[in-house]
Short mmCIF file of C-alpha atoms and ligand atoms in Angstrom, two decimals:
data_model
loop_
_atom_site.label_atom_id
_atom_site.label_comp_id
_atom_site.label_asym_id
_atom_site.label_seq_id
_atom_site.Cartn_x
_atom_site.Cartn_y
_atom_site.Cartn_z
CA UNK A 1 0.00 0.00 0.00
CA UNK A 2 1.57 3.31 -0.96
CA UNK A 3 1.50 6.35 1.31
CA UNK A 4 -1.48 7.88 -0.44
CA UNK A 5 -3.54 4.72 -0.10
CA UNK A 6 -2.50 4.36 3.54
CA UNK A 7 -3.62 7.92 4.29
CA UNK A 8 -6.82 7.42 2.39
CA UNK A 9 -7.63 4.21 4.28
CA UNK A 10 -7.01 5.85 7.65
CA UNK A 11 -9.07 8.89 6.80
CA UNK A 12 -11.90 6.69 5.56
CA UNK A 13 -11.93 4.96 8.93
CA UNK A 14 -11.99 8.05 11.10
CA UNK A 15 -14.25 10.29 9.06
CA UNK A 16 -17.65 8.71 8.70
CA UNK A 17 -19.57 11.80 7.77
CA UNK A 18 -22.29 12.37 6.72
CA UNK A 19 -23.90 9.14 7.91
CA UNK A 20 -26.81 9.10 5.53
CA UNK A 21 -27.19 5.33 5.89
CA UNK A 22 -27.92 5.78 9.57
CA UNK A 23 -30.47 8.50 9.09
CA UNK A 24 -33.45 6.21 8.80
CA UNK A 25 -32.43 4.15 11.82
CA UNK A 26 -32.19 7.00 14.27
CA UNK A 27 -35.73 8.24 14.64
CA UNK A 28 -36.39 5.73 17.41
CA UNK A 29 -34.37 3.53 19.75
CA UNK A 30 -31.79 1.62 17.79
CA UNK A 31 -31.87 -2.12 18.52
CA UNK A 32 -29.47 -3.34 15.86
CA UNK A 33 -25.86 -3.12 17.17
CA UNK A 34 -24.55 -3.21 13.60
CA UNK A 35 -26.36 -0.01 12.69
CA UNK A 36 -26.05 1.73 16.06
CA UNK A 37 -24.64 5.24 16.06
CA UNK A 38 -20.94 4.58 16.66
CA UNK A 39 -19.32 5.90 19.85
CA UNK A 40 -21.77 8.71 20.28
CA UNK A 41 -21.97 9.53 23.99
CA UNK A 42 -24.50 12.29 23.50
CA UNK A 43 -27.01 10.25 21.58
CA UNK A 44 -26.32 7.12 23.63
CA UNK A 45 -26.91 8.99 26.88
CA UNK A 46 -29.96 10.89 25.75
CA UNK A 47 -31.44 8.91 22.89
CA UNK A 48 -33.37 10.64 20.11
CA UNK A 49 -34.73 13.18 19.71
CA UNK A 50 -31.89 15.37 20.93
CA UNK A 51 -32.62 18.43 23.04
CA UNK A 52 -34.30 20.97 20.82
CA UNK A 53 -32.30 23.69 19.15
CA UNK A 54 -32.64 26.83 21.27
CA UNK A 55 -34.21 29.97 19.85
CA UNK A 56 -33.01 33.51 20.43
CA UNK A 57 -29.30 32.73 20.15
CA UNK A 58 -26.79 35.07 18.54
CA UNK A 59 -24.45 33.31 16.12
CA UNK A 60 -21.56 35.40 14.76
CA UNK A 61 -19.62 34.55 11.60
CA UNK A 62 -16.03 35.79 11.17
CA UNK A 63 -14.91 34.92 7.61
CA UNK A 64 -11.25 34.86 6.64
CA UNK A 65 -12.03 37.75 4.35
CA UNK A 66 -15.09 39.99 4.34
CA UNK A 67 -16.36 42.18 1.54
CA UNK A 68 -14.15 41.12 -1.34
CA UNK A 69 -14.78 37.40 -1.45
CA UNK A 70 -17.73 35.83 -3.27
CA UNK A 71 -16.80 32.54 -1.65
CA UNK A 72 -17.22 33.87 1.89
CA UNK A 73 -20.27 35.92 0.94
CA UNK A 74 -21.94 32.70 -0.20
CA UNK A 75 -20.90 30.84 2.96
CA UNK A 76 -22.29 33.62 5.14
CA UNK A 77 -25.59 33.61 3.25
CA UNK A 78 -25.90 29.89 3.96
CA UNK A 79 -25.15 30.56 7.63
CA UNK A 80 -27.66 33.39 7.81
CA UNK A 81 -30.41 31.30 6.25
CA UNK A 82 -30.01 28.51 8.82
CA UNK A 83 -29.65 30.78 11.84
CA UNK A 84 -32.71 32.85 10.96
CA UNK A 85 -34.77 29.77 10.10
CA UNK A 86 -33.96 28.37 13.55
CA UNK A 87 -35.21 31.54 15.26
CA UNK A 88 -31.87 33.12 16.15
CA UNK A 89 -29.89 36.19 15.16
CA UNK A 90 -27.08 36.05 12.60
CA UNK A 91 -24.29 38.59 12.63
CA UNK A 92 -21.06 38.93 10.72
CA UNK A 93 -17.84 40.85 11.33
CA UNK A 94 -14.38 40.56 9.80
CA UNK A 95 -11.46 42.09 7.99
CA UNK A 96 -11.13 42.61 4.25
CA UNK A 97 -7.49 41.48 4.28
CA UNK A 98 -6.94 37.73 4.62
CA UNK A 99 -3.57 38.33 6.34
CA UNK A 100 -4.94 40.66 9.03
CA UNK A 101 -4.80 38.23 11.95
CA UNK A 102 -4.70 41.11 14.45
CA UNK A 103 -8.01 42.26 12.94
CA UNK A 104 -9.53 38.80 13.40
CA UNK A 105 -8.36 38.77 17.04
CA UNK A 106 -9.91 42.20 17.59
CA UNK A 107 -13.28 41.07 16.21
CA UNK A 108 -13.26 37.88 18.27
CA UNK A 109 -12.57 39.86 21.45
CA UNK A 110 -15.36 42.25 20.54
CA UNK A 111 -17.81 39.36 20.09
CA UNK A 112 -16.70 37.90 23.43
CA UNK A 113 -17.37 41.23 25.15
CA UNK A 114 -20.81 41.33 23.52
CA UNK A 115 -21.54 37.83 24.86
CA UNK A 116 -22.67 36.14 21.64
CA UNK A 117 -23.64 32.47 21.94
CA UNK A 118 -21.33 31.12 19.24
CA UNK A 119 -18.48 32.32 17.04
CA UNK A 120 -18.03 30.67 13.63
CA UNK A 121 -14.63 31.59 12.23
CA UNK A 122 -12.50 30.78 9.18
CA UNK A 123 -9.07 31.22 10.73
CA UNK A 124 -6.35 33.13 8.93
CA UNK A 125 -3.72 31.38 11.04
CA UNK A 126 -3.74 28.18 13.16
CA UNK A 127 -2.15 29.82 16.24
CA UNK A 128 -2.76 33.57 16.20
CA UNK A 129 -6.43 33.43 17.23
CA UNK A 130 -5.96 30.86 19.98
CA UNK A 131 -5.70 33.25 22.95
CA UNK A 132 -8.83 35.14 21.94
CA UNK A 133 -10.81 31.99 21.13
CA UNK A 134 -9.84 30.25 24.38
CA UNK A 135 -10.94 33.36 26.25
CA UNK A 136 -14.28 33.22 24.41
CA UNK A 137 -14.73 29.52 25.31
CA UNK A 138 -13.87 30.29 28.96
CA UNK A 139 -16.78 32.73 28.91
CA UNK A 140 -19.13 29.97 27.71
CA UNK A 141 -19.15 30.94 24.02
CA UNK A 142 -19.11 27.97 21.63
CA UNK A 143 -16.47 28.19 18.92
CA UNK A 144 -16.70 26.56 15.49
CA UNK A 145 -14.02 26.89 12.86
CA UNK A 146 -15.15 26.37 9.27
CA UNK A 147 -13.17 26.33 6.00
CA UNK A 148 -9.83 27.00 7.75
CA UNK A 149 -9.03 25.59 11.18
CA UNK A 150 -7.05 26.61 14.26
CA UNK A 151 -5.23 24.19 16.53
CA UNK A 152 -7.93 21.78 17.78
CA UNK A 153 -7.76 22.98 21.40
CA UNK A 154 -8.69 26.53 20.33
CA UNK A 155 -12.24 25.64 19.18
CA UNK A 156 -15.02 23.15 19.92
CA UNK A 157 -15.46 21.78 16.41
CA UNK A 158 -14.16 22.24 12.86
CA UNK A 159 -16.41 22.05 9.79
CA UNK A 160 -14.11 21.05 6.97
CA UNK A 161 -15.29 21.37 3.38
CA UNK A 162 -13.92 17.97 2.39
CA UNK A 163 -11.51 15.24 3.35
CA UNK A 164 -8.09 16.57 2.22
CA UNK A 165 -7.31 13.38 0.30
CA UNK A 166 -10.58 13.50 -1.60
CA UNK A 167 -9.81 17.09 -2.45
CA UNK A 168 -6.12 17.01 -3.40
CA UNK A 169 -5.92 13.66 -5.16
CA UNK A 170 -8.11 14.67 -8.14
CA UNK A 171 -6.25 17.98 -8.49
CA UNK A 172 -2.84 16.34 -8.82
CA UNK A 173 -4.21 13.48 -10.90
CA UNK A 174 -5.92 15.65 -13.50
CA UNK A 175 -2.98 18.02 -13.71
CA UNK A 176 -0.56 15.14 -14.19
CA UNK A 177 -2.66 13.85 -17.07
CA UNK A 178 -2.77 17.27 -18.67
CA UNK A 179 1.04 17.64 -18.63
CA UNK A 180 1.67 14.03 -19.61
CA UNK A 181 3.15 13.18 -16.21
CA UNK A 182 6.24 15.34 -16.58
CA UNK A 183 7.53 18.87 -16.08
CA UNK A 184 7.82 21.73 -13.62
CA UNK A 185 4.77 22.88 -11.70
CA UNK A 186 4.12 25.67 -9.19
CA UNK A 187 1.52 26.29 -6.50
CA UNK A 188 -0.12 29.68 -6.20
CA UNK A 189 -1.57 29.73 -2.69
CA UNK A 190 -3.41 32.21 -0.47
CA UNK A 191 -1.81 33.57 2.75
CA UNK A 192 1.36 31.91 3.98
CA UNK A 193 -0.26 31.14 7.33
CA UNK A 194 -3.57 29.78 5.99
CA UNK A 195 -4.28 26.47 7.73
CA UNK A 196 -6.48 25.08 4.98
CA UNK A 197 -4.18 25.84 2.04
CA UNK A 198 -1.11 24.68 3.96
CA UNK A 199 -2.79 21.40 4.79
CA UNK A 200 -3.80 20.80 1.18
CA UNK A 201 -0.28 21.68 0.00
CA UNK A 202 1.11 19.13 2.46
CA UNK A 203 -1.14 16.44 1.00
CA UNK A 204 -0.25 17.40 -2.58
CA UNK A 205 3.47 17.26 -1.79
CA UNK A 206 3.03 13.82 -0.28
CA UNK A 207 1.18 12.56 -3.32
CA UNK A 208 3.88 13.93 -5.62
CA UNK A 209 6.61 12.38 -3.49
CA UNK A 210 5.15 8.95 -2.94
CA UNK A 211 3.26 8.07 -6.11
CA UNK A 212 5.79 6.69 -8.64
CA UNK A 213 3.70 7.86 -11.59
CA UNK A 214 4.52 11.45 -10.56
CA UNK A 215 8.30 10.88 -10.43
CA UNK A 216 8.95 13.24 -13.35
CA UNK A 217 6.80 16.08 -12.04
CA UNK A 218 8.75 18.67 -10.07
CA UNK A 219 7.11 21.18 -7.74
CA UNK A 220 9.51 24.09 -8.08
CA UNK A 221 7.92 26.74 -5.90
CA UNK A 222 4.97 27.80 -3.76
CA UNK A 223 3.95 31.45 -4.14
CA UNK A 224 1.56 33.28 -1.81
CA UNK A 225 -0.97 35.69 -3.32
CA UNK A 226 -2.72 36.34 0.05
CA UNK A 227 -6.18 35.92 -1.52
CA UNK A 228 -5.53 39.31 -3.05
CA UNK A 229 -6.59 39.39 -6.71
CA UNK A 230 -3.99 41.94 -7.85
CA UNK A 231 -1.13 40.30 -6.03
CA UNK A 232 -2.13 36.86 -7.33
CA UNK A 233 -2.37 38.22 -10.89
CA UNK A 234 1.08 39.80 -10.66
CA UNK A 235 2.56 36.65 -9.12
CA UNK A 236 1.23 34.57 -12.00
CA UNK A 237 3.15 36.81 -14.40
CA UNK A 238 6.30 36.57 -12.27
CA UNK A 239 6.10 32.78 -12.12
CA UNK A 240 5.80 32.51 -15.90
CA UNK A 241 8.74 34.86 -16.37
CA UNK A 242 10.98 33.29 -13.76
CA UNK A 243 10.30 29.67 -14.74
CA UNK A 244 10.17 29.46 -18.54
CA UNK A 245 9.73 25.68 -18.40
CA UNK A 246 6.69 25.91 -16.16
CA UNK A 247 4.05 23.43 -17.31
CA UNK A 248 1.30 24.04 -14.79
CA UNK A 249 0.00 26.02 -11.83
CA UNK A 250 -2.21 24.71 -9.03
CA UNK A 251 -4.07 27.45 -7.16
CA UNK A 252 -5.98 25.99 -4.17
CA UNK A 253 -7.73 29.31 -3.55
CA UNK A 254 -10.80 30.79 -5.21
CA UNK A 255 -9.11 34.20 -5.53
CA UNK A 256 -5.79 32.80 -6.78
CA UNK A 257 -7.21 30.51 -9.46
CA UNK A 258 -9.38 33.30 -10.81
CA UNK A 259 -6.48 35.77 -11.02
CA UNK A 260 -4.20 33.17 -12.61
CA UNK A 261 -6.89 32.24 -15.15
CA UNK A 262 -7.39 35.89 -16.02
CA UNK A 263 -3.64 36.33 -16.59
CA UNK A 264 -3.22 33.14 -18.61
CA UNK A 265 -6.28 33.72 -20.77
CA UNK A 266 -4.82 37.00 -22.04
CA UNK A 267 -1.30 35.65 -22.55
CA UNK A 268 0.47 33.47 -25.10
CA UNK A 269 0.55 30.76 -22.40
CA UNK A 270 -3.21 30.22 -22.62
CA UNK A 271 -3.91 26.48 -22.85
CA UNK A 272 -0.16 25.76 -22.85
CA UNK A 273 0.55 26.34 -19.18
CA UNK A 274 -2.17 24.31 -17.46
CA UNK A 275 -4.11 25.58 -14.49
CA UNK A 276 -6.23 23.84 -11.88
CA UNK A 277 -7.21 24.36 -8.26
CA UNK A 278 -10.22 25.47 -6.25
CA UNK A 279 -12.63 28.07 -7.59
CA UNK A 280 -16.28 28.99 -7.90
CA UNK A 281 -17.99 27.92 -11.15
CA UNK A 282 -19.50 31.37 -11.73
CA UNK A 283 -16.10 33.09 -11.70
CA UNK A 284 -14.32 30.33 -13.65
CA UNK A 285 -16.94 29.57 -16.33
CA UNK A 286 -15.47 31.87 -18.97
CA UNK A 287 -11.99 30.40 -18.51
CA UNK A 288 -13.25 26.85 -18.91
CA UNK A 289 -15.15 27.88 -22.04
CA UNK A 290 -12.19 29.74 -23.58
CA UNK A 291 -9.83 26.79 -23.05
CA UNK A 292 -7.64 28.30 -20.30
CA UNK A 293 -8.73 25.71 -17.72
CA UNK A 294 -9.79 22.08 -18.25
CA UNK A 295 -10.95 21.28 -14.74
CA UNK A 296 -11.03 22.59 -11.20
CA UNK A 297 -12.89 21.81 -7.99
CA UNK A 298 -14.94 23.19 -5.16
CA UNK A 299 -17.72 22.42 -2.74
CA UNK A 300 -20.79 24.63 -2.49
CA UNK A 301 -19.75 27.42 -0.07
CA UNK A 302 -23.39 28.12 0.81
CA UNK A 303 -23.73 24.53 2.03
CA UNK A 304 -20.49 24.89 4.01
CA UNK A 305 -21.90 27.97 5.74
CA UNK A 306 -25.13 26.11 6.48
CA UNK A 307 -23.35 23.18 8.07
CA UNK A 308 -21.14 25.53 10.11
CA UNK A 309 -24.26 27.32 11.38
CA UNK A 310 -25.96 24.03 12.26
CA UNK A 311 -22.84 22.95 14.17
CA UNK A 312 -22.81 26.22 16.11
CA UNK A 313 -26.54 25.93 16.86
CA UNK A 314 -26.09 22.32 18.06
CA UNK A 315 -23.20 23.32 20.32
CA UNK A 316 -24.96 26.40 21.71
CA UNK A 317 -28.12 24.33 22.35
CA UNK A 318 -26.15 21.72 24.32
CA UNK A 319 -26.76 18.87 21.86
CA UNK A 320 -23.02 18.37 21.44
CA UNK A 321 -19.92 19.60 23.21
CA UNK A 322 -17.35 18.91 20.51
CA UNK A 323 -16.25 15.45 21.70
CA UNK A 324 -15.21 13.00 18.99
CA UNK A 325 -18.05 10.68 18.02
CA UNK A 326 -20.92 12.97 19.00
CA UNK A 327 -23.73 13.19 16.49
CA UNK A 328 -26.15 15.92 15.54
CA UNK A 329 -28.73 16.45 12.86
CA UNK A 330 -28.23 19.19 10.31
CA UNK A 331 -29.24 20.39 6.88
CA UNK A 332 -32.23 18.31 5.79
CA UNK A 333 -32.13 16.01 8.82
CA UNK A 334 -28.90 14.19 8.00
CA UNK A 335 -26.91 12.82 10.90
CA UNK A 336 -23.40 14.24 11.13
CA UNK A 337 -20.84 12.75 13.51
CA UNK A 338 -17.75 14.54 14.77
CA UNK A 339 -14.61 12.62 13.76
CA UNK A 340 -11.14 12.80 15.29
CA UNK A 341 -10.45 16.18 16.93
CA UNK A 342 -14.06 17.29 16.47
CA UNK A 343 -13.82 17.49 12.67
CA UNK A 344 -16.83 17.05 10.42
CA UNK A 345 -16.65 17.09 6.62
CA UNK A 346 -19.27 18.62 4.36
CA UNK A 347 -18.74 15.92 1.72
CA UNK A 348 -16.87 15.31 -1.50
CA UNK A 349 -15.92 18.29 -3.66
CA UNK A 350 -17.31 18.63 -7.19
CA UNK A 351 -14.95 18.56 -10.18
CA UNK A 352 -16.02 21.11 -12.80
CA UNK A 353 -15.31 20.73 -16.51
CA UNK A 354 -16.82 22.02 -19.74
CA UNK A 355 -19.30 19.15 -19.51
CA UNK A 356 -20.96 20.10 -16.22
CA UNK A 357 -20.06 23.71 -15.38
CA UNK A 358 -23.33 25.13 -16.67
CA UNK A 359 -25.26 23.06 -14.16
CA UNK A 360 -23.83 25.08 -11.28
CA UNK A 361 -24.70 28.57 -10.19
CA UNK A 362 -22.48 29.75 -7.34
C1 RAM B 401 -10.42 31.18 -0.85
C2 RAM B 401 -10.07 31.10 0.61
C3 RAM B 401 -10.76 29.96 1.30
C4 RAM B 401 -10.66 28.70 0.49
C5 RAM B 401 -11.19 28.90 -0.90
C6 RAM B 401 -11.11 27.66 -1.75
O1 RAM B 401 -11.67 31.74 -1.01
O2 RAM B 401 -8.70 30.97 0.76
O3 RAM B 401 -10.24 29.79 2.57
O4 RAM B 401 -11.30 27.63 1.11
O5 RAM B 401 -10.40 29.92 -1.49
#
């Protein structure tokens, strides 16, 4: 078993989410040990139905970037819809610069002083927010990270968009096919401290290192565009200039891939230097149609925001505390179970190509 397969097997064992198969079995007492909710102290102690979701809560979203990002705007709309439907108040604060960790800390402290019931944050850095978030939790505020995590002890639960293997494997695989399994590639990332991008980069590096079919592909550099469109656009130009043999760019950021696609589509490198990564179909459609990009991925950010809001509501209502194995119902009644370190995954990402891109509108 190669390293990739080993990682994939382990992650398949620990992340069992969403448990759609169990949904039908959980409306009443579960007699069949085979289909019992696995290691779920909350549900085992209390049985179903869980305590009701409380009304009148205040749930505050703190995106990594506010105002400039369609991705986070969509996630917040999903969060708002759920919170308001459940009879609570949604609020949102944040910085427009995805590297402004001091700004994120300031907003978290402000929300703690206000005494909100839950903070839902996409962290710009795994460590920098920890003091402020721990202070919030000490005051009884529930903390959910979504999209980009902190260290596990700095929050109650993390809502991840996808299992990192499920997300990075198709990116590397499709890019390798496009460049005929050989040549120099570069990564155009977001902020240097971003937990989510750094984690995905780690997985991609491991795949490149351990899968023999990628032996002739060389990752020559990782550049950081800070989820700033202008900076990412300029960096794309610099990469092409500095590395004349560059065959492909992977941009695991919705801002980065869009800026790189814009640059490539207007340059002689269009279609020659391949591009993939994570982006929203609405912003990437024209670049798929004009031949700049063959495929890229994403999850629906609105759904991510909804699941993050449900997780916050479940925590703030006392249904879960963030312990591994606890289950809660979200979205359209699906059972979600917290995996190792309180992580829950939204699901598998979608791969967009010319064949399916018109079916998506986000
Ligand atoms: C950008 C942000 C975000 C990431 C998406 C794919 O919008 O960096 O954190 O998840 O890209």
